[in-house]
PDB file of C-alpha atoms in Angstrom:
ATOM      1  CA  UNK A  11     -97.713 -29.117  27.455  1.00 37.00           C
ATOM      2  CA  UNK A  12    -101.017 -30.617  26.394  1.00 42.00           C
ATOM      3  CA  UNK A  13     -99.461 -34.070  26.427  1.00 40.00           C
ATOM      4  CA  UNK A  14     -99.099 -33.733  30.194  1.00 65.00           C
ATOM      5  CA  UNK A  15    -102.824 -34.432  30.515  1.00 75.00           C
ATOM      6  CA  UNK A  16    -104.552 -37.723  29.922  1.00 75.00           C
ATOM      7  CA  UNK A  17    -106.402 -37.955  26.612  1.00 82.00           C
ATOM      8  CA  UNK A  18    -109.930 -39.271  26.879  1.00 87.00           C
ATOM      9  CA  UNK A  19    -111.457 -41.743  24.446  1.00 92.00           C
ATOM     10  CA  UNK A  20    -114.688 -41.447  22.502  1.00 94.00           C
ATOM     11  CA  UNK A  21    -116.025 -44.216  24.712  1.00 95.00           C
ATOM     12  CA  UNK A  22    -115.417 -42.051  27.803  1.00 95.00           C
ATOM     13  CA  UNK A  23    -117.113 -39.100  26.136  1.00 96.00           C
ATOM     14  CA  UNK A  24    -120.128 -41.205  25.178  1.00 97.00           C
ATOM     15  CA  UNK A  25    -120.418 -42.561  28.726  1.00 97.00           C
ATOM     16  CA  UNK A  26    -120.235 -39.031  30.123  1.00 97.00           C
ATOM     17  CA  UNK A  27    -122.968 -37.845  27.762  1.00 98.00           C
ATOM     18  CA  UNK A  28    -125.211 -40.717  28.839  1.00 98.00           C
ATOM     19  CA  UNK A  29    -124.679 -39.834  32.495  1.00 98.00           C
ATOM     20  CA  UNK A  30    -125.412 -36.204  31.674  1.00 98.00           C
ATOM     21  CA  UNK A  31    -128.771 -37.153  30.187  1.00 98.00           C
ATOM     22  CA  UNK A  32    -129.634 -39.061  33.363  1.00 98.00           C
ATOM     23  CA  UNK A  33    -128.571 -36.171  35.607  1.00 98.00           C
ATOM     24  CA  UNK A  34    -130.644 -33.673  33.655  1.00 98.00           C
ATOM     25  CA  UNK A  35    -133.648 -35.970  33.769  1.00 98.00           C
ATOM     26  CA  UNK A  36    -133.269 -36.462  37.536  1.00 98.00           C
ATOM     27  CA  UNK A  37    -132.980 -32.713  38.119  1.00 98.00           C
ATOM     28  CA  UNK A  38    -136.091 -32.077  36.032  1.00 98.00           C
ATOM     29  CA  UNK A  39    -138.033 -34.739  37.955  1.00 98.00           C
ATOM     30  CA  UNK A  40    -136.905 -33.349  41.326  1.00 97.00           C
ATOM     31  CA  UNK A  41    -137.881 -29.839  40.238  1.00 98.00           C
ATOM     32  CA  UNK A  42    -141.277 -31.083  39.137  1.00 97.00           C
ATOM     33  CA  UNK A  43    -141.826 -32.730  42.529  1.00 97.00           C
ATOM     34  CA  UNK A  44    -140.927 -29.442  44.246  1.00 96.00           C
ATOM     35  CA  UNK A  45    -143.025 -27.292  41.935  1.00 97.00           C
ATOM     36  CA  UNK A  46    -139.972 -25.641  40.445  1.00 96.00           C
ATOM     37  CA  UNK A  47    -138.648 -25.069  36.949  1.00 96.00           C
ATOM     38  CA  UNK A  48    -135.530 -26.984  35.920  1.00 95.00           C
ATOM     39  CA  UNK A  49    -134.202 -23.664  34.623  1.00 95.00           C
ATOM     40  CA  UNK A  50    -133.784 -22.592  38.263  1.00 96.00           C
ATOM     41  CA  UNK A  51    -131.003 -25.133  38.815  1.00 98.00           C
ATOM     42  CA  UNK A  52    -127.454 -24.794  37.493  1.00 98.00           C
ATOM     43  CA  UNK A  53    -125.518 -27.995  36.889  1.00 98.00           C
ATOM     44  CA  UNK A  54    -121.858 -27.524  37.747  1.00 98.00           C
ATOM     45  CA  UNK A  55    -119.252 -29.984  36.469  1.00 98.00           C
ATOM     46  CA  UNK A  56    -116.678 -30.603  39.200  1.00 98.00           C
ATOM     47  CA  UNK A  57    -113.396 -31.034  37.391  1.00 96.00           C
ATOM     48  CA  UNK A  58    -110.970 -32.421  39.978  1.00 94.00           C
ATOM     49  CA  UNK A  59    -108.577 -34.904  38.279  1.00 92.00           C
ATOM     50  CA  UNK A  60    -110.584 -34.763  35.022  1.00 95.00           C
ATOM     51  CA  UNK A  61    -108.709 -34.270  31.739  1.00 93.00           C
ATOM     52  CA  UNK A  62    -109.421 -30.994  29.910  1.00 95.00           C
ATOM     53  CA  UNK A  63    -110.682 -32.676  26.746  1.00 95.00           C
ATOM     54  CA  UNK A  64    -113.358 -34.581  28.668  1.00 96.00           C
ATOM     55  CA  UNK A  65    -114.304 -31.372  30.474  1.00 97.00           C
ATOM     56  CA  UNK A  66    -114.572 -29.600  27.128  1.00 97.00           C
ATOM     57  CA  UNK A  67    -116.860 -32.336  25.845  1.00 97.00           C
ATOM     58  CA  UNK A  68    -119.189 -31.571  28.746  1.00 98.00           C
ATOM     59  CA  UNK A  69    -118.992 -27.852  27.967  1.00 98.00           C
ATOM     60  CA  UNK A  70    -119.848 -28.605  24.338  1.00 97.00           C
ATOM     61  CA  UNK A  71    -122.906 -30.479  25.634  1.00 97.00           C
ATOM     62  CA  UNK A  72    -124.101 -27.386  27.486  1.00 97.00           C
ATOM     63  CA  UNK A  73    -122.503 -27.727  30.921  1.00 97.00           C
ATOM     64  CA  UNK A  74    -121.057 -24.242  31.048  1.00 96.00           C
ATOM     65  CA  UNK A  75    -120.165 -23.911  34.744  1.00 98.00           C
ATOM     66  CA  UNK A  76    -117.042 -25.666  36.025  1.00 98.00           C
ATOM     67  CA  UNK A  77    -116.082 -26.162  39.669  1.00 98.00           C
ATOM     68  CA  UNK A  78    -112.413 -26.207  40.654  1.00 97.00           C
ATOM     69  CA  UNK A  79    -111.219 -27.650  43.984  1.00 95.00           C
ATOM     70  CA  UNK A  80    -107.485 -27.033  43.857  1.00 95.00           C
ATOM     71  CA  UNK A  81    -105.669 -23.847  42.952  1.00 97.00           C
ATOM     72  CA  UNK A  82    -102.615 -25.436  41.356  1.00 95.00           C
ATOM     73  CA  UNK A  83    -104.609 -27.947  39.338  1.00 95.00           C
ATOM     74  CA  UNK A  84    -106.862 -25.173  38.098  1.00 96.00           C
ATOM     75  CA  UNK A  85    -103.942 -22.987  37.051  1.00 96.00           C
ATOM     76  CA  UNK A  86    -102.399 -25.874  35.132  1.00 95.00           C
ATOM     77  CA  UNK A  87    -105.611 -26.640  33.210  1.00 95.00           C
ATOM     78  CA  UNK A  88    -107.439 -23.350  32.747  1.00 94.00           C
ATOM     79  CA  UNK A  89    -105.830 -22.407  29.426  1.00 94.00           C
ATOM     80  CA  UNK A  90    -107.135 -25.620  27.853  1.00 95.00           C
ATOM     81  CA  UNK A  91    -110.789 -24.987  28.694  1.00 96.00           C
ATOM     82  CA  UNK A  92    -113.307 -23.705  26.172  1.00 94.00           C
ATOM     83  CA  UNK A  93    -113.286 -19.885  26.221  1.00 91.00           C
ATOM     84  CA  UNK A  94    -116.986 -19.757  27.055  1.00 89.00           C
ATOM     85  CA  UNK A  95    -116.734 -21.914  30.172  1.00 95.00           C
ATOM     86  CA  UNK A  96    -117.398 -20.176  33.485  1.00 97.00           C
ATOM     87  CA  UNK A  97    -115.080 -21.317  36.277  1.00 98.00           C
ATOM     88  CA  UNK A  98    -115.986 -21.111  39.960  1.00 98.00           C
ATOM     89  CA  UNK A  99    -113.787 -22.101  42.900  1.00 98.00           C
ATOM     90  CA  UNK A 100    -115.405 -24.575  45.280  1.00 97.00           C
ATOM     91  CA  UNK A 101    -112.529 -26.015  47.314  1.00 95.00           C
ATOM     92  CA  UNK A 102    -110.995 -24.986  50.598  1.00 93.00           C
ATOM     93  CA  UNK A 103    -109.079 -21.790  49.860  1.00 95.00           C
ATOM     94  CA  UNK A 104    -105.974 -20.706  51.737  1.00 95.00           C
ATOM     95  CA  UNK A 105    -105.632 -16.965  52.185  1.00 96.00           C
ATOM     96  CA  UNK A 106    -102.169 -16.956  50.622  1.00 96.00           C
ATOM     97  CA  UNK A 107    -103.614 -18.347  47.360  1.00 97.00           C
ATOM     98  CA  UNK A 108    -106.500 -15.919  46.972  1.00 98.00           C
ATOM     99  CA  UNK A 109    -104.447 -13.611  44.740  1.00 97.00           C
ATOM    100  CA  UNK A 110    -103.765 -16.476  42.332  1.00 97.00           C
ATOM    101  CA  UNK A 111    -107.422 -16.948  41.431  1.00 97.00           C
ATOM    102  CA  UNK A 112    -109.174 -13.666  42.269  1.00 97.00           C
ATOM    103  CA  UNK A 113    -109.234 -12.484  38.650  1.00 96.00           C
ATOM    104  CA  UNK A 114    -109.710 -15.933  37.090  1.00 97.00           C
ATOM    105  CA  UNK A 115    -112.960 -17.226  38.630  1.00 98.00           C
ATOM    106  CA  UNK A 116    -116.467 -15.796  38.678  1.00 98.00           C
ATOM    107  CA  UNK A 117    -117.512 -17.019  42.137  1.00 98.00           C
ATOM    108  CA  UNK A 118    -115.808 -18.362  45.275  1.00 98.00           C
ATOM    109  CA  UNK A 119    -118.010 -20.885  47.101  1.00 97.00           C
ATOM    110  CA  UNK A 120    -115.913 -21.529  50.173  1.00 96.00           C
ATOM    111  CA  UNK A 121    -115.653 -18.374  52.303  1.00 97.00           C
ATOM    112  CA  UNK A 122    -115.918 -19.734  55.827  1.00 96.00           C
ATOM    113  CA  UNK A 123    -114.200 -17.145  58.027  1.00 96.00           C
ATOM    114  CA  UNK A 124    -113.691 -13.429  58.542  1.00 97.00           C
ATOM    115  CA  UNK A 125    -109.979 -13.942  57.833  1.00 97.00           C
ATOM    116  CA  UNK A 126    -110.621 -15.440  54.391  1.00 98.00           C
ATOM    117  CA  UNK A 127    -113.308 -12.876  53.575  1.00 98.00           C
ATOM    118  CA  UNK A 128    -110.889 -10.069  54.372  1.00 98.00           C
ATOM    119  CA  UNK A 129    -108.231 -11.648  52.153  1.00 98.00           C
ATOM    120  CA  UNK A 130    -110.714 -11.880  49.278  1.00 98.00           C
ATOM    121  CA  UNK A 131    -111.799  -8.284  49.850  1.00 98.00           C
ATOM    122  CA  UNK A 132    -108.203  -7.027  49.831  1.00 98.00           C
ATOM    123  CA  UNK A 133    -107.243  -8.969  46.709  1.00 98.00           C
ATOM    124  CA  UNK A 134    -110.383  -7.796  44.892  1.00 98.00           C
ATOM    125  CA  UNK A 135    -109.606  -4.203  45.822  1.00 98.00           C
ATOM    126  CA  UNK A 136    -106.144  -4.570  44.341  1.00 97.00           C
ATOM    127  CA  UNK A 137    -107.650  -5.877  41.105  1.00 97.00           C
ATOM    128  CA  UNK A 138    -110.344  -3.203  41.025  1.00 97.00           C
ATOM    129  CA  UNK A 139    -113.149  -5.753  40.986  1.00 98.00           C
ATOM    130  CA  UNK A 140    -115.993  -6.884  43.220  1.00 98.00           C
ATOM    131  CA  UNK A 141    -115.762 -10.617  43.993  1.00 98.00           C
ATOM    132  CA  UNK A 142    -118.998 -12.575  44.439  1.00 98.00           C
ATOM    133  CA  UNK A 143    -118.753 -15.239  47.150  1.00 98.00           C
ATOM    134  CA  UNK A 144    -120.799 -17.839  48.949  1.00 98.00           C
ATOM    135  CA  UNK A 145    -120.504 -18.431  52.674  1.00 98.00           C
ATOM    136  CA  UNK A 146    -119.719 -22.078  53.392  1.00 97.00           C
ATOM    137  CA  UNK A 147    -121.813 -23.632  56.148  1.00 97.00           C
ATOM    138  CA  UNK A 148    -120.717 -26.785  57.977  1.00 93.00           C
ATOM    139  CA  UNK A 149    -124.274 -27.988  58.282  1.00 89.00           C
ATOM    140  CA  UNK A 150    -123.321 -31.291  59.906  1.00 81.00           C
ATOM    141  CA  UNK A 151    -120.844 -29.840  62.405  1.00 74.00           C
ATOM    142  CA  UNK A 152    -118.163 -32.219  61.155  1.00 74.00           C
ATOM    143  CA  UNK A 153    -114.670 -31.619  62.517  1.00 76.00           C
ATOM    144  CA  UNK A 154    -113.109 -32.884  59.286  1.00 73.00           C
ATOM    145  CA  UNK A 155    -114.855 -30.272  57.151  1.00 81.00           C
ATOM    146  CA  UNK A 156    -114.429 -26.541  56.761  1.00 81.00           C
ATOM    147  CA  UNK A 157    -117.320 -24.136  56.964  1.00 90.00           C
ATOM    148  CA  UNK A 158    -118.817 -21.885  59.573  1.00 94.00           C
ATOM    149  CA  UNK A 159    -121.219 -23.308  62.157  1.00 94.00           C
ATOM    150  CA  UNK A 160    -124.927 -22.846  61.344  1.00 95.00           C
ATOM    151  CA  UNK A 161    -125.419 -20.671  64.413  1.00 96.00           C
ATOM    152  CA  UNK A 162    -122.533 -18.411  63.332  1.00 96.00           C
ATOM    153  CA  UNK A 163    -123.650 -17.735  59.759  1.00 97.00           C
ATOM    154  CA  UNK A 164    -125.443 -14.512  60.604  1.00 97.00           C
ATOM    155  CA  UNK A 165    -122.408 -13.068  62.398  1.00 97.00           C
ATOM    156  CA  UNK A 166    -120.106 -13.935  59.503  1.00 98.00           C
ATOM    157  CA  UNK A 167    -122.549 -12.544  56.966  1.00 98.00           C
ATOM    158  CA  UNK A 168    -122.970  -9.272  58.800  1.00 98.00           C
ATOM    159  CA  UNK A 169    -119.198  -8.796  58.961  1.00 97.00           C
ATOM    160  CA  UNK A 170    -118.634  -9.634  55.294  1.00 98.00           C
ATOM    161  CA  UNK A 171    -121.307  -7.112  54.332  1.00 98.00           C
ATOM    162  CA  UNK A 172    -119.117  -4.363  55.816  1.00 98.00           C
ATOM    163  CA  UNK A 173    -116.136  -5.234  53.608  1.00 98.00           C
ATOM    164  CA  UNK A 174    -115.428  -3.496  50.290  1.00 98.00           C
ATOM    165  CA  UNK A 175    -115.159  -5.254  46.925  1.00 98.00           C
ATOM    166  CA  UNK A 176    -116.831  -8.461  48.068  1.00 98.00           C
ATOM    167  CA  UNK A 177    -120.460  -9.454  47.569  1.00 98.00           C
ATOM    168  CA  UNK A 178    -122.324 -12.344  49.224  1.00 98.00           C
ATOM    169  CA  UNK A 179    -124.459 -14.079  46.598  1.00 98.00           C
ATOM    170  CA  UNK A 180    -125.565 -16.995  48.772  1.00 98.00           C
ATOM    171  CA  UNK A 181    -124.589 -20.044  50.784  1.00 98.00           C
ATOM    172  CA  UNK A 182    -122.849 -23.349  50.142  1.00 97.00           C
ATOM    173  CA  UNK A 183    -122.657 -26.588  52.084  1.00 96.00           C
ATOM    174  CA  UNK A 184    -121.197 -30.093  51.911  1.00 93.00           C
ATOM    175  CA  UNK A 185    -123.505 -32.267  54.027  1.00 90.00           C
ATOM    176  CA  UNK A 186    -122.499 -35.377  55.981  1.00 88.00           C
ATOM    177  CA  UNK A 187    -122.404 -38.416  53.700  1.00 87.00           C
ATOM    178  CA  UNK A 188    -125.488 -40.596  53.961  1.00 84.00           C
ATOM    179  CA  UNK A 189    -127.681 -42.674  51.685  1.00 87.00           C
ATOM    180  CA  UNK A 190    -130.667 -42.381  54.017  1.00 88.00           C
ATOM    181  CA  UNK A 191    -133.323 -40.332  52.220  1.00 91.00           C
ATOM    182  CA  UNK A 192    -134.855 -38.984  55.425  1.00 94.00           C
ATOM    183  CA  UNK A 193    -131.475 -37.836  56.742  1.00 91.00           C
ATOM    184  CA  UNK A 194    -130.635 -36.166  53.426  1.00 90.00           C
ATOM    185  CA  UNK A 195    -133.938 -34.337  53.427  1.00 94.00           C
ATOM    186  CA  UNK A 196    -133.554 -33.168  57.022  1.00 94.00           C
ATOM    187  CA  UNK A 197    -130.076 -31.733  56.390  1.00 94.00           C
ATOM    188  CA  UNK A 198    -131.104 -29.930  53.217  1.00 96.00           C
ATOM    189  CA  UNK A 199    -134.273 -28.658  54.862  1.00 96.00           C
ATOM    190  CA  UNK A 200    -132.186 -27.121  57.647  1.00 96.00           C
ATOM    191  CA  UNK A 201    -129.883 -25.531  55.093  1.00 96.00           C
ATOM    192  CA  UNK A 202    -132.864 -24.163  53.206  1.00 97.00           C
ATOM    193  CA  UNK A 203    -134.136 -22.569  56.422  1.00 97.00           C
ATOM    194  CA  UNK A 204    -130.772 -20.895  57.070  1.00 98.00           C
ATOM    195  CA  UNK A 205    -130.678 -19.622  53.496  1.00 98.00           C
ATOM    196  CA  UNK A 206    -134.153 -18.134  53.784  1.00 98.00           C
ATOM    197  CA  UNK A 207    -133.210 -16.456  57.062  1.00 98.00           C
ATOM    198  CA  UNK A 208    -130.080 -14.924  55.540  1.00 98.00           C
ATOM    199  CA  UNK A 209    -132.112 -13.649  52.592  1.00 98.00           C
ATOM    200  CA  UNK A 210    -133.908 -11.405  55.080  1.00 97.00           C
ATOM    201  CA  UNK A 211    -130.573  -9.692  55.801  1.00 97.00           C
ATOM    202  CA  UNK A 212    -129.305  -9.258  52.248  1.00 97.00           C
ATOM    203  CA  UNK A 213    -130.440 -10.320  48.754  1.00 96.00           C
ATOM    204  CA  UNK A 214    -129.174 -13.787  47.832  1.00 97.00           C
ATOM    205  CA  UNK A 215    -129.822 -15.984  44.818  1.00 97.00           C
ATOM    206  CA  UNK A 216    -127.422 -18.950  45.106  1.00 98.00           C
ATOM    207  CA  UNK A 217    -127.881 -22.001  47.314  1.00 98.00           C
ATOM    208  CA  UNK A 218    -125.067 -24.370  46.377  1.00 98.00           C
ATOM    209  CA  UNK A 219    -125.736 -27.833  47.763  1.00 97.00           C
ATOM    210  CA  UNK A 220    -126.052 -31.334  46.415  1.00 95.00           C
ATOM    211  CA  UNK A 221    -123.407 -33.545  44.837  1.00 95.00           C
ATOM    212  CA  UNK A 222    -123.323 -36.796  42.887  1.00 95.00           C
ATOM    213  CA  UNK A 223    -125.029 -38.888  45.566  1.00 92.00           C
ATOM    214  CA  UNK A 224    -127.693 -36.490  46.783  1.00 95.00           C
ATOM    215  CA  UNK A 225    -128.341 -33.774  44.218  1.00 96.00           C
ATOM    216  CA  UNK A 226    -132.003 -34.712  43.643  1.00 96.00           C
ATOM    217  CA  UNK A 227    -132.727 -34.376  47.363  1.00 96.00           C
ATOM    218  CA  UNK A 228    -130.969 -31.001  47.374  1.00 97.00           C
ATOM    219  CA  UNK A 229    -133.001 -29.768  44.424  1.00 98.00           C
ATOM    220  CA  UNK A 230    -136.227 -30.698  46.178  1.00 97.00           C
ATOM    221  CA  UNK A 231    -135.103 -28.431  49.045  1.00 97.00           C
ATOM    222  CA  UNK A 232    -134.302 -25.410  46.944  1.00 97.00           C
ATOM    223  CA  UNK A 233    -130.750 -25.868  45.675  1.00 98.00           C
ATOM    224  CA  UNK A 234    -130.039 -23.475  42.817  1.00 98.00           C
ATOM    225  CA  UNK A 235    -126.688 -25.062  41.974  1.00 98.00           C
ATOM    226  CA  UNK A 236    -125.594 -28.700  42.245  1.00 98.00           C
ATOM    227  CA  UNK A 237    -121.942 -29.758  42.059  1.00 98.00           C
ATOM    228  CA  UNK A 238    -121.446 -33.056  40.249  1.00 98.00           C
ATOM    229  CA  UNK A 239    -118.101 -34.691  39.569  1.00 97.00           C
ATOM    230  CA  UNK A 240    -117.942 -38.500  39.573  1.00 95.00           C
ATOM    231  CA  UNK A 241    -121.647 -38.710  38.763  1.00 96.00           C
ATOM    232  CA  UNK A 242    -120.878 -36.986  35.475  1.00 98.00           C
ATOM    233  CA  UNK A 243    -117.310 -37.958  34.618  1.00 96.00           C
ATOM    234  CA  UNK A 244    -117.081 -41.354  36.302  1.00 92.00           C
ATOM    235  CA  UNK A 245    -114.845 -42.498  39.123  1.00 84.00           C
ATOM    236  CA  UNK A 246    -111.898 -40.198  39.770  1.00 72.00           C
ATOM    237  CA  UNK A 247    -108.442 -41.455  38.857  1.00 65.00           C
ATOM    238  CA  UNK A 248    -105.942 -39.678  41.054  1.00 56.00           C
ATOM    239  CA  UNK A 249    -102.603 -38.981  39.350  1.00 55.00           C
ATOM    240  CA  UNK A 250     -99.172 -39.641  40.893  1.00 50.00           C
ATOM    241  CA  UNK A 251     -97.977 -37.053  43.413  1.00 50.00           C
ATOM    242  CA  UNK A 252     -95.434 -35.565  40.993  1.00 46.00           C
ATOM    243  CA  UNK A 253     -97.912 -35.208  38.121  1.00 46.00           C
ATOM    244  CA  UNK A 254     -99.162 -31.822  36.886  1.00 44.00           C
ATOM    245  CA  UNK A 255    -102.730 -32.597  37.873  1.00 41.00           C
TER     246      UNK A 255
END
């Protein structure tokens, strides 16, 4: 079965390790600018379309948190990951697939509705566990993206807090794409404000925002977890439709 995945070269591993050094340096510099410790920020490796052996090379280099976008891809790859790797689910999650991952991930980033929260709660009850989640916020109000509206976060949070076997650990967002530094800062500042307001309702410790193109800006605005895929592994190579991954 292992032959179903692409095998990475030493050259690809070396390039990934060089990018990792740059990412860590940028995070440390952004933390310094914000008066924070770099230890406050978790670097997540986003693994969509990435071969397990390249992912494991990142784990061996100390990147211990992996972010999965797709249920089926995750299920096909999970047995090849290093045993010590922590896997979190960051993609859009359909309610009918919650049961497939509920006992296999440590955090679900993408709870964006009462319906999904209730499905997570029910599946966690059946497994006898409490599932930590993040509420996904559509900070840019983009029709093409999932996530609850900023003005509806409080209502969603208050409902989820009434459900059994589910715990809200924080918030997550995918901001509108932009290379404008001022626009990036404004979006992350707004998200930081929402996060601080929600912390007044219930204890939270995770603010998941920032990806390959904007993670430094996110860190300066309080991100505790940044999700980096192509910035770490290089450009994604999407497999044929009938491939395993």
